[in-house]
Short mmCIF file of C-alpha atoms in Angstrom, two decimals:
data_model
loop_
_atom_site.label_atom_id
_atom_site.label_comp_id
_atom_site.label_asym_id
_atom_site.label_seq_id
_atom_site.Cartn_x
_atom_site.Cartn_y
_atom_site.Cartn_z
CA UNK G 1 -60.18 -14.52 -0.71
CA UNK G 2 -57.67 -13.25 2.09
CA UNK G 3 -55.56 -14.97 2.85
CA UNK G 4 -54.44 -15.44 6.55
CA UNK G 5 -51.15 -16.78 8.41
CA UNK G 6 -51.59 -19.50 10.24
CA UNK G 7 -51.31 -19.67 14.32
CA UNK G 8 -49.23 -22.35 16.09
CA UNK G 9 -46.43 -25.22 15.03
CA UNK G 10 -48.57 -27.34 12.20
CA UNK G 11 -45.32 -29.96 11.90
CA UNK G 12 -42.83 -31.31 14.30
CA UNK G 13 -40.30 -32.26 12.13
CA UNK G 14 -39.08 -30.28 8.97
CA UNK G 15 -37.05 -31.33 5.65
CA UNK G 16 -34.52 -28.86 5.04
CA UNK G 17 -31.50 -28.27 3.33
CA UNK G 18 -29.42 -25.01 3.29
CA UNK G 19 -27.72 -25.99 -0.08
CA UNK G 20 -31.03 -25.40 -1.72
CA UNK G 21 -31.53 -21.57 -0.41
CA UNK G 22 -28.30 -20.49 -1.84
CA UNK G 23 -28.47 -18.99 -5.10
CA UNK G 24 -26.57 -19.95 -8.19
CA UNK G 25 -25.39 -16.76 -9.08
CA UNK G 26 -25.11 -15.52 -5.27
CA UNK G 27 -21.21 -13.42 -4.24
CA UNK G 28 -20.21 -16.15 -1.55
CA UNK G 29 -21.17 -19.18 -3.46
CA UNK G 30 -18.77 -17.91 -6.53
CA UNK G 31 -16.33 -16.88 -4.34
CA UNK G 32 -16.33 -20.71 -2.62
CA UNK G 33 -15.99 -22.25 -5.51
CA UNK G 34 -12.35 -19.85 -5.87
CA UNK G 35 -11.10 -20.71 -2.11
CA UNK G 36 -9.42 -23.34 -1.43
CA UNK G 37 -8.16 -23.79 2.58
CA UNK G 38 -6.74 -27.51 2.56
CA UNK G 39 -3.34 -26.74 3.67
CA UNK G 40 -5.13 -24.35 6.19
CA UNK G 41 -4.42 -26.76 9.37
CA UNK G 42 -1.26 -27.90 8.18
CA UNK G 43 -0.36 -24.17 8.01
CA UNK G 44 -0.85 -23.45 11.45
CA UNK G 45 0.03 -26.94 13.00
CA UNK G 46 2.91 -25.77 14.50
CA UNK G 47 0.76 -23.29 16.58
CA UNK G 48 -1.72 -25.54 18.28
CA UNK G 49 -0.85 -28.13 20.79
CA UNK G 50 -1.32 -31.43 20.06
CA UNK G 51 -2.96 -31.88 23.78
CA UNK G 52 -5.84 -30.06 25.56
CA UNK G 53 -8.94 -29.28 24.72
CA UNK G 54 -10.19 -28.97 20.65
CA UNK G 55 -10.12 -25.49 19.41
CA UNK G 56 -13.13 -23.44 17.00
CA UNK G 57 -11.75 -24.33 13.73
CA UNK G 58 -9.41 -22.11 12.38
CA UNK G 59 -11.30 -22.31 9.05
CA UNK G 60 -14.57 -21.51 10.34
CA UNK G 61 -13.14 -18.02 11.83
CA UNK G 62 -11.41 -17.48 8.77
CA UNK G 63 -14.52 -18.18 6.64
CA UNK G 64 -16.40 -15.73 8.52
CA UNK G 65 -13.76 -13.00 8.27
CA UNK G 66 -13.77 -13.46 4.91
CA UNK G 67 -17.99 -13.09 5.28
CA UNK G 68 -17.32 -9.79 7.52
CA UNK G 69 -14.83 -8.38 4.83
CA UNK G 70 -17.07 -9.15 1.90
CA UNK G 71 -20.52 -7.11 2.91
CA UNK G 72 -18.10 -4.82 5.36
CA UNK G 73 -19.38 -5.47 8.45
CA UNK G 74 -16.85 -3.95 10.45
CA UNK G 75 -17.78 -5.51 13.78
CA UNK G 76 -16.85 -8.57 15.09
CA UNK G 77 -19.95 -8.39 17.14
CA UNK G 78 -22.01 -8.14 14.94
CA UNK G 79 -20.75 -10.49 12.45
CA UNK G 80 -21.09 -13.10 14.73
CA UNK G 81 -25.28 -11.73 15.47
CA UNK G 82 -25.46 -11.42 11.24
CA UNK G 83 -23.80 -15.39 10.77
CA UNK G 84 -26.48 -16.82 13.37
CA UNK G 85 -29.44 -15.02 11.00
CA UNK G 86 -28.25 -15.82 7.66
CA UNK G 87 -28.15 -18.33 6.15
CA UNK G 88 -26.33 -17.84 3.06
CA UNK G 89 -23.16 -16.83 5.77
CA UNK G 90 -24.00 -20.47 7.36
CA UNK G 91 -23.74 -21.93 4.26
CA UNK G 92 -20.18 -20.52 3.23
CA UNK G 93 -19.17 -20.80 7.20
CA UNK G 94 -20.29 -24.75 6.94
CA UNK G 95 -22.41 -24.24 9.56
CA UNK G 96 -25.71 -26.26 10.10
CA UNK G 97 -29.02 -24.92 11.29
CA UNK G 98 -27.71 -26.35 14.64
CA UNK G 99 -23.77 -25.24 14.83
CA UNK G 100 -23.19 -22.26 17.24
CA UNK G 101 -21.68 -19.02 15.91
CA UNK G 102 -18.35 -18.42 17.77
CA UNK G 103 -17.99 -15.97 19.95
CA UNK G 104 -16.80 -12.46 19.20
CA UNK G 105 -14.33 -12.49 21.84
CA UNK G 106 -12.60 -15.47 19.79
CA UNK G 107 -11.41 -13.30 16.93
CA UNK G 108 -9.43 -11.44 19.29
CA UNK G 109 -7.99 -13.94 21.34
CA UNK G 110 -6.34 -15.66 18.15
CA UNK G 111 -5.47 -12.55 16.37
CA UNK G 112 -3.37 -11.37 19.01
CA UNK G 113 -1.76 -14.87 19.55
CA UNK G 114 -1.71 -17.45 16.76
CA UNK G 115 -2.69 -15.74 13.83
CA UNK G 116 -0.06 -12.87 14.20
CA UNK G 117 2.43 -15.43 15.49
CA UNK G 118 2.07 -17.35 12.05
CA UNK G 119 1.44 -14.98 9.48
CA UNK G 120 -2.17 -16.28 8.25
CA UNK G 121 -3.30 -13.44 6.84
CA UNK G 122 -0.40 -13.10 4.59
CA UNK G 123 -0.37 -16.72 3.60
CA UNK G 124 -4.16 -16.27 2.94
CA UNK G 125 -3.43 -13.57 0.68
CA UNK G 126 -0.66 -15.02 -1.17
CA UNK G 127 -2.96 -18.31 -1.57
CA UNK G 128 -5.44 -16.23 -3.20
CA UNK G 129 -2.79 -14.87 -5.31
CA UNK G 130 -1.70 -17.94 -6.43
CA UNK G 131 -5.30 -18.74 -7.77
CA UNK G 132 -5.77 -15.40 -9.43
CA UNK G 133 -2.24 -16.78 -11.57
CA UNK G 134 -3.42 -20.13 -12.22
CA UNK G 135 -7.04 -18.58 -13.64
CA UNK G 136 -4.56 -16.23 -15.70
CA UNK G 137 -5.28 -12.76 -14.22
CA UNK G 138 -1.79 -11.85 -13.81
CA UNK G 139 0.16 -11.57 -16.97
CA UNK G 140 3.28 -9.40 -14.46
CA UNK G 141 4.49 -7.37 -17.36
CA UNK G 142 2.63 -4.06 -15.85
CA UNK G 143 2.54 -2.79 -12.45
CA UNK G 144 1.05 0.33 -10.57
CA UNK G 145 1.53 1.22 -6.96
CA UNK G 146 -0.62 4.22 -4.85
CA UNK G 147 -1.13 4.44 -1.68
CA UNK G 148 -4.32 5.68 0.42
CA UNK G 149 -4.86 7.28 3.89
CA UNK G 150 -6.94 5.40 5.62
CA UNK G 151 -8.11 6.65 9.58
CA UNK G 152 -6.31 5.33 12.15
CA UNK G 153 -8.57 4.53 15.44
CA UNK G 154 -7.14 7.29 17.31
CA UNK G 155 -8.75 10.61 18.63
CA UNK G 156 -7.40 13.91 17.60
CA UNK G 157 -8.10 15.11 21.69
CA UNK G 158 -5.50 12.12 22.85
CA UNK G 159 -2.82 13.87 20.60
CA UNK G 160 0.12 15.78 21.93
CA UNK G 161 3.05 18.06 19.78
CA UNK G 162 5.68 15.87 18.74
CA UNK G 163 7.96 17.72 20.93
CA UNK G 164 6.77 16.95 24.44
CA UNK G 165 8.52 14.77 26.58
CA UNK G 166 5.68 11.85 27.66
CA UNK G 167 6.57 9.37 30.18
CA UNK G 168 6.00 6.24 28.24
CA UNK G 169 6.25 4.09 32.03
CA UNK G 170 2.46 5.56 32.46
CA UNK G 171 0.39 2.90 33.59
CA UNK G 172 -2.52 4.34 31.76
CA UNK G 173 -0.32 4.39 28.30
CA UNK G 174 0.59 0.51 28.55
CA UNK G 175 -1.09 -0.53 25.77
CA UNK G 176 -0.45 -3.18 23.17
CA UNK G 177 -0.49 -0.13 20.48
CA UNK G 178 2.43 1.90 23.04
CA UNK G 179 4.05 -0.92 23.47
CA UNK G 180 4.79 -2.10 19.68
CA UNK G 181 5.50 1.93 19.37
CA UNK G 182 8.21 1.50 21.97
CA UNK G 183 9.77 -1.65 20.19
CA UNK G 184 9.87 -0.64 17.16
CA UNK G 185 11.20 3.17 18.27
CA UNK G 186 14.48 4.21 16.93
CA UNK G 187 15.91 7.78 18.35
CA UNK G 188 17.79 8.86 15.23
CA UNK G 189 14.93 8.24 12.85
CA UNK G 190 12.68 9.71 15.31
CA UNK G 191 14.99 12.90 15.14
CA UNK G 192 14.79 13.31 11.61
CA UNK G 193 11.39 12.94 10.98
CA UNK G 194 9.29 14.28 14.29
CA UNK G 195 5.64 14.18 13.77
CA UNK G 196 4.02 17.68 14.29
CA UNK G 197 1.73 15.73 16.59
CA UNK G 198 1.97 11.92 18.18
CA UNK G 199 -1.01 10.36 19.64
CA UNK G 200 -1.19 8.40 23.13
CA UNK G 201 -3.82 6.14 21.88
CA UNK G 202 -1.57 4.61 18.38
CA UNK G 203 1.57 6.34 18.39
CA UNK G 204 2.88 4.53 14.99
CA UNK G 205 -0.03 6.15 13.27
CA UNK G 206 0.81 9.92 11.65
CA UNK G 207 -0.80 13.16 11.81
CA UNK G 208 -1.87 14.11 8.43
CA UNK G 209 -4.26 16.42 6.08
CA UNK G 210 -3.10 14.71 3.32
CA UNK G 211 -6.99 14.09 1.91
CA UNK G 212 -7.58 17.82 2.24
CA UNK G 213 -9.84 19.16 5.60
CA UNK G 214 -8.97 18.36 9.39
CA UNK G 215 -6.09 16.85 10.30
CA UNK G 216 -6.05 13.30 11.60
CA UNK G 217 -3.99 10.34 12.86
CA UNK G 218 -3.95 7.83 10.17
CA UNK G 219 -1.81 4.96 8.45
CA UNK G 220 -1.49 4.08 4.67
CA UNK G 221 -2.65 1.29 2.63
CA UNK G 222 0.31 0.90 -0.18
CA UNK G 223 -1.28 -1.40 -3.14
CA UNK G 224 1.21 -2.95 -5.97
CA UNK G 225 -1.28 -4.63 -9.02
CA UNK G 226 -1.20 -5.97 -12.28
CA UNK G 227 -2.52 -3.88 -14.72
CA UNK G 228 -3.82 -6.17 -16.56
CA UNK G 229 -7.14 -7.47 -14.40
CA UNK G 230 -6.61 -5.37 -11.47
CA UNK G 231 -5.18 -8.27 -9.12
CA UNK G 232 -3.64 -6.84 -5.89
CA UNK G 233 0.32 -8.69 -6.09
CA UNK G 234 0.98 -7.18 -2.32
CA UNK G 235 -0.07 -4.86 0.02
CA UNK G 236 2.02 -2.96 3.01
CA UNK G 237 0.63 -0.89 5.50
CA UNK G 238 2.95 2.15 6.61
CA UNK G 239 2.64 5.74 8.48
CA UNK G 240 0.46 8.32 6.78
CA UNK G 241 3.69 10.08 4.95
CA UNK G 242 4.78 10.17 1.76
CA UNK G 243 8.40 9.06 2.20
CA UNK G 244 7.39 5.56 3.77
CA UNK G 245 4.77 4.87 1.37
CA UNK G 246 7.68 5.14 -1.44
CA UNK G 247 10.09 3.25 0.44
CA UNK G 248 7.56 0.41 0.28
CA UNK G 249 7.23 -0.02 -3.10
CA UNK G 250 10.66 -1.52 -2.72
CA UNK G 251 9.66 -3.91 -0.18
CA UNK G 252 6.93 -5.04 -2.30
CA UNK G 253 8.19 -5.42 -5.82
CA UNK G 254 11.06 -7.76 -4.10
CA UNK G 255 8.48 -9.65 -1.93
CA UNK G 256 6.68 -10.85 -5.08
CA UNK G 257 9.77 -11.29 -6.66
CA UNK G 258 11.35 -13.64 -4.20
CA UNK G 259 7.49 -15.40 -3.56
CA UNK G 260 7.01 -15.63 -7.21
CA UNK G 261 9.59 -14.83 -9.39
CA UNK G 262 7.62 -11.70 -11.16
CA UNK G 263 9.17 -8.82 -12.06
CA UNK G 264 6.96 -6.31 -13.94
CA UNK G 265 8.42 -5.00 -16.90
CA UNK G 266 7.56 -1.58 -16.45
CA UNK G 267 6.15 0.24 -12.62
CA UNK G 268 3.10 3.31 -13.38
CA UNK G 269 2.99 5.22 -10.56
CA UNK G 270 2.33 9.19 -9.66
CA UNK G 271 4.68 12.07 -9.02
CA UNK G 272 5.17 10.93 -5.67
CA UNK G 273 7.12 7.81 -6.75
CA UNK G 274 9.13 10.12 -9.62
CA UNK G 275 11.62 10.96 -7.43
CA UNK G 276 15.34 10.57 -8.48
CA UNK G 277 16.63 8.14 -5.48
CA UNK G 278 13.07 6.09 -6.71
CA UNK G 279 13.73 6.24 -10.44
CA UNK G 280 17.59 5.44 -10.22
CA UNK G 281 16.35 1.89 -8.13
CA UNK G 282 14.05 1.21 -10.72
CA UNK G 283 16.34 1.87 -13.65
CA UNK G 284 19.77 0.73 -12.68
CA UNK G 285 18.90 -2.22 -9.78
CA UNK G 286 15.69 -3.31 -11.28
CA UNK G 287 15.75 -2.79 -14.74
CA UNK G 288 12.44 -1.64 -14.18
CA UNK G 289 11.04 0.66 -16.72
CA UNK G 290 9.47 3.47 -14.85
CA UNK G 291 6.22 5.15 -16.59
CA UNK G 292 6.12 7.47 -13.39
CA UNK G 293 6.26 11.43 -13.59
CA UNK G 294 9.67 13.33 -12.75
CA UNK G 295 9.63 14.95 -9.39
CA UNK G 296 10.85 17.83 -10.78
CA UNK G 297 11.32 21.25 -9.07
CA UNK G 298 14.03 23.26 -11.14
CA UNK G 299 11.60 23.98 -14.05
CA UNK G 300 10.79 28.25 -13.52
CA UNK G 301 7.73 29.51 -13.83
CA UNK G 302 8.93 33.27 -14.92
CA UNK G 303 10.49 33.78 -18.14
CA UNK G 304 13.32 33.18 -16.80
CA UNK G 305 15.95 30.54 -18.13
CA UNK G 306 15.03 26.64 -17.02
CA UNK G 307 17.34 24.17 -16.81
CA UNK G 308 16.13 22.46 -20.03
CA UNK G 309 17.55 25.62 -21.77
CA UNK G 310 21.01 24.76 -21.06
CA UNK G 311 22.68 21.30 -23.22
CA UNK G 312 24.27 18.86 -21.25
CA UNK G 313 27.81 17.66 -22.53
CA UNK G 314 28.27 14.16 -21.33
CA UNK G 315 31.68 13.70 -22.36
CA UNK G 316 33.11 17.27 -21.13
CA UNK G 317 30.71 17.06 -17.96
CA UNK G 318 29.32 20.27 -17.99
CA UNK G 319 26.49 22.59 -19.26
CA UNK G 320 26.48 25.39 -22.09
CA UNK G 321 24.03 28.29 -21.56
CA UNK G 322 22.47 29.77 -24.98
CA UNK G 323 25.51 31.65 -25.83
CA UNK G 324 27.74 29.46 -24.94
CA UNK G 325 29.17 29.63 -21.90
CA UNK G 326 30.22 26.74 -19.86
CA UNK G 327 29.08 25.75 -16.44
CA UNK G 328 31.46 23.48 -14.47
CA UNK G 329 31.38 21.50 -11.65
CA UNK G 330 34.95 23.15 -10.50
CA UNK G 331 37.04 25.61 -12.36
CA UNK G 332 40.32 24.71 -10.85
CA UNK G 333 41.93 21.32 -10.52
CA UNK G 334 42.43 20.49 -6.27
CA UNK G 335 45.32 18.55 -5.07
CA UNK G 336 42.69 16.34 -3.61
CA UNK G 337 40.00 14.92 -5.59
CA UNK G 338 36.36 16.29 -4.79
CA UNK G 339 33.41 14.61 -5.45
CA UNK G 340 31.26 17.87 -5.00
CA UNK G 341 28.20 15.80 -4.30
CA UNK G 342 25.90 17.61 -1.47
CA UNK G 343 23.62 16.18 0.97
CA UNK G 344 20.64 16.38 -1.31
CA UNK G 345 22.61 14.49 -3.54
CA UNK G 346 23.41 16.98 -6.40
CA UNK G 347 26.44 18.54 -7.88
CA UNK G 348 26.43 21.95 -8.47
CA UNK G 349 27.05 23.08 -11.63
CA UNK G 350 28.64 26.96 -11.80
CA UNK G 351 29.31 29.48 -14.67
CA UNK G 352 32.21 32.19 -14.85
CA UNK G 353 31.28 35.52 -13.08
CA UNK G 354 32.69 37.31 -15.76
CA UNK G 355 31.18 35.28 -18.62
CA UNK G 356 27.66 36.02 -16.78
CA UNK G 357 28.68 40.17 -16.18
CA UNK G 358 28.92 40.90 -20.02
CA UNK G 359 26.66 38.21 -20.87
CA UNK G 360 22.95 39.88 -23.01
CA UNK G 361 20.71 37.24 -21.54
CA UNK G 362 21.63 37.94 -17.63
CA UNK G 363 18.27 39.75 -17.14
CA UNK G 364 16.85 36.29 -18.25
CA UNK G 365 19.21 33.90 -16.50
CA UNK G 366 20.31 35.35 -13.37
CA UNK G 367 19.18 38.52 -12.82
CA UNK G 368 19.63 38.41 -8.95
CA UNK G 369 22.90 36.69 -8.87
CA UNK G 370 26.20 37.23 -10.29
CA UNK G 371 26.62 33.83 -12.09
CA UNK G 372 24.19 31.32 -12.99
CA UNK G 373 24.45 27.92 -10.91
CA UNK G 374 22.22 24.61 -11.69
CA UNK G 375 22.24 21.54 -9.33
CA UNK G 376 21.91 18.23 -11.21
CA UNK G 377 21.44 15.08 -8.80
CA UNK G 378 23.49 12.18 -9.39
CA UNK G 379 20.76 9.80 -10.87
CA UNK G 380 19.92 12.33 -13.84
CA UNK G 381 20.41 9.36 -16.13
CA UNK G 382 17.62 7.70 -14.79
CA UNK G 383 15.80 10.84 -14.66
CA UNK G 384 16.44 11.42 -18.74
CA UNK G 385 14.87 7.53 -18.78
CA UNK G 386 11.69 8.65 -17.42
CA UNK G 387 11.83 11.54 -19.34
CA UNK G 388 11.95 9.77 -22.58
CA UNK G 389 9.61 7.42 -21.57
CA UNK G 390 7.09 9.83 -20.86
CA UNK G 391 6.85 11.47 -24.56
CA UNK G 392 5.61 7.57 -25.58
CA UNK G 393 2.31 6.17 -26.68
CA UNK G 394 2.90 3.37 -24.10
CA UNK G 395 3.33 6.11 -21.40
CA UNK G 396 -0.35 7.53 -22.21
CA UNK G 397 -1.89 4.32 -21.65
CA UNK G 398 -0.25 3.51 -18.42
CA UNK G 399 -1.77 6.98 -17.56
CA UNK G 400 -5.05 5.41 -17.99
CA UNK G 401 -4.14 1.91 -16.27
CA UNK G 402 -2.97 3.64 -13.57
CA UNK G 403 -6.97 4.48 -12.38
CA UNK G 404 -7.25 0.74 -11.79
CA UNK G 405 -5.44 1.47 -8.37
CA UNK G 406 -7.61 4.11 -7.28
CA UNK G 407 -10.81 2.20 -8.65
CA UNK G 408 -9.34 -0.57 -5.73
CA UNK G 409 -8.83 2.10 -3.28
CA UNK G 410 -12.61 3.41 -3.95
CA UNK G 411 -14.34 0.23 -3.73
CA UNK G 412 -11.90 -0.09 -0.59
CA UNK G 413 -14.06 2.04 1.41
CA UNK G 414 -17.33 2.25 0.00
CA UNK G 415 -17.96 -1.50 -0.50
CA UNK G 416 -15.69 -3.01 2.23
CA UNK G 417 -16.41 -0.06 4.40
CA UNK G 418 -12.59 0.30 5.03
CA UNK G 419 -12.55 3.83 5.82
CA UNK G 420 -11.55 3.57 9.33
CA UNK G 421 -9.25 1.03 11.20
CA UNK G 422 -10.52 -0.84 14.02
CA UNK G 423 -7.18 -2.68 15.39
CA UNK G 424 -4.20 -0.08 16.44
CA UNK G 425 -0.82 0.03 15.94
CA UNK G 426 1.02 -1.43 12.70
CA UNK G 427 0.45 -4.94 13.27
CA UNK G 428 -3.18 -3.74 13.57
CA UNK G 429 -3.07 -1.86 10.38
CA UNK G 430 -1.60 -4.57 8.65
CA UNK G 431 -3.77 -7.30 9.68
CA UNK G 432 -6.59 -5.09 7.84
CA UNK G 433 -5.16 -4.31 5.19
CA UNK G 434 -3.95 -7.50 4.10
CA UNK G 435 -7.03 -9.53 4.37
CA UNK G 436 -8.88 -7.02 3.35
CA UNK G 437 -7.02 -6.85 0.12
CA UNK G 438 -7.35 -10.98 -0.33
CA UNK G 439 -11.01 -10.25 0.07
CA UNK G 440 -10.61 -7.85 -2.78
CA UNK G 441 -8.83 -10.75 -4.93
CA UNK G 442 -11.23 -12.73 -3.90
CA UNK G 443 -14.04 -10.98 -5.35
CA UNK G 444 -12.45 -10.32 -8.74
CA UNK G 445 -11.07 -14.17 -8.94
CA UNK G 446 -15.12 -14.90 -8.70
CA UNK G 447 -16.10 -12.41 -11.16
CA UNK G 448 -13.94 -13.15 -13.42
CA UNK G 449 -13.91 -17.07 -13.43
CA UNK G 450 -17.93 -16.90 -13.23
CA UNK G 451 -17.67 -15.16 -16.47
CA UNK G 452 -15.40 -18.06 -18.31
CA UNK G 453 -11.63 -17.54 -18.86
CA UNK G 454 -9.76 -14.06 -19.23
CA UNK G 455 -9.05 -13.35 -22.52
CA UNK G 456 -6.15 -13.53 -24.02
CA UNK G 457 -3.54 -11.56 -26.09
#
């Protein structure tokens, strides 16, 4: 028989309880069982006065950022519309059938004030660190670093060349993003490193075809994680450009050192981070072993003679070519001393003229010159370290461990939907970023500990 829905309110009253519609096995319930927001309000006590009127709960919005974050639902909007209808987000948010959903407009109002004031996404994150430890994810004797582009919300029509003058006392360019431009604006850095293009809209962002296609204004998501489970140890947010995002792998290996007293044995990065002011940090300040690629430009592609064709004397500081001849720093001793270090911080290394005239292999080694020159930077030791390093078994497999970055980076986007900001300027970027990458730790802490303890060894 057909069946048939019934017409009308049968009962008045109903028995229900929210507990029993959430699965066992279901993302936010696992994930609950991982977070842990006691010290939450003593956190932020400091930033709430002790008079007035009572505020939303500061664990309630962060409960449903964490919601927004986990099924990437970009829109604060609509989180709010998606938390009202479900009610496995009620559940996590500790929301009754009754409760009201905040409103939107709340997320804003404390981002820009209290939660940027105190930090609370980076304490989040580091409290979610601290659980991945105590569950055992982090063992800190490998790290990798990467970085990723990641759209800035910025048109490409609101850009200008980085040359034009703009008057900045616009009315119509007073914006929070301008004005945390025009803060953190320094001329001489500015000088060295103008941007092809700046935009009105986020001028901290950078112009960049980095991921190959159109050019766009964007920032850079910079990721530093264990190799061992994947666990993100810190995140830093930084213009699209290749420069900054190797600058901050400084920042964060010391930030986790001086938060938690880790310092990875050996750092797996790309050729980007292979570069020799990079690998002389990591060698001779860090002790840091560095299973990274030489950025390495002087190797010829002709048949012509490569700098790993000459021999290096350490003790007579100087080169022989394959017959022989020497190749000196200076050939004559100057009443003053001379360091002969350039700007790009190398020495240059010369041979005789005459040596190189009657020499057989000139056609080979400097066939457009009249003596052979090589420029060796000042941190070649370090350089020879990664060298070495990379003709080891151990160096293969960081090769592979490496992949665990971009694996993050991946599910960055096409889980969290993370492929475009939605905040501007730095601060914006780096809200985003960072609780997007607790969200990340989040999820992997509740994998993992749903599946019984890491294994060992």
């Amino acid at each position: 028989m057909m069946g048939q829905l019934s017409s009308g309110q049968e009962r008045l009253f109903y028995s229900f309880n929210i507990e029993d519609h959430i699965p066992a096995n279901h993302l936010l319930r696992n994930i609950d069982r991982c977070l842990d927001l006691s010290d939450l309000r003593h956190y932020l006590a400091d930033f709430y006065s002790p008079i007035g009127r009572p505020s939303i709960d500061p664990e309630l919005m962060i409960r449903l950022l964490i919601v927004g974050y986990c099924y990437g639902i970009r829109s604060e909007r609509r989180l709010c519309e998606e938390a009202h209808l479900n009610l496995a987000y009620r559940w996590f948010c500790r929301l009754s059938l009754e409760d009201e959903v905040p409103n939107h407009s709340t997320f804003s109002k404390n981002r820009h004030g209290r939660f940027r004031d105190s930090s609370l996404f980076r304490w989040l994150f580091n409290e979610v660190l601290r659980r991945c430890m105590d569950a055992g994810l982090v063992k800190g004797e490998g790290f990798a670093v990467d970085a990723s582009v990641i759209k800035a919300d910025a048109s490409r029509q609101r850009g200008v060349p980085g040359n034009e003058e703009i008057n900045w006392s616009d009315p119509s360019l007073s914006t929070r993003a301008v004005r945390e431009y025009l803060e953190a604006l320094d001329e001489e850095a500015l000088a060295e490193a103008l941007p092809k293009r700046l935009s009105l809209t986020d001028p901290l962002s950078r112009w960049t075809a980095a991921p190959g296609g159109p050019a766009f204004f964007a920032y850079s998501t910079n990721y530093l994680i264990d190799v061992e489970h994947g666990v993100i140890m810190d995140v830093e947010p930084t213009p699209a450009h290749r420069t900054a995002e190797v600058e901050s792998t400084k920042t964060m290996i010391e930030r986790v050192e001086e938060h938690f007293d880790i310092k990875p044995d050996r750092l797996i990065g790309d050729t980007a981070y292979g570069t020799a002011p990079m690998l002389a940090w990591m060698v001779d300040e860090k002790e840091i072993e560095p299973h990274v690629p030489v950025w390495d430009k002087t190797e010829r592609k002709n048949k012509s003679l490569s700098i790993s064709d000459f021999q290096w004397s350490e003790k007579a500081q100087e080169y022989r070519c394959p017959t022989g001849h020497a190749l000196r720093s200076e050939w004559r001793a100057f009443k003053n001393q001379r360091s002969h270090v350039t700007k790009a911080d190398t020495i240059i290394f010369r041979s005789r003229q005459t040596d190189c005239s009657k020499c057989s292999m000139k056609e080979r080694c400097c066939p457009n010159t009249s003596f052979r020159k090589i420029a060796r930077s000042v941190h070649e030791a370090a350089r020879n370290v990664a060298r070495r390093i990379a003709a080891t078994p151990q160096y293969v497999c960081s090769r592979h461990e490496r992949k665990k970055v971009e694996m993050l980076f991946a599910h960055l986007k096409r889980i969290l939907k993370l492929d475009r900001l939605r905040l501007r300027g730095m601060t914006g970027a780096n809200d985003e970023f960072t609780l997007a990458a607790a969200v990340q730790n989040l999820r992997r802490l509740a994998k993992l500990t749903s599946q019984g303890p890491p294994a060992t060894g």
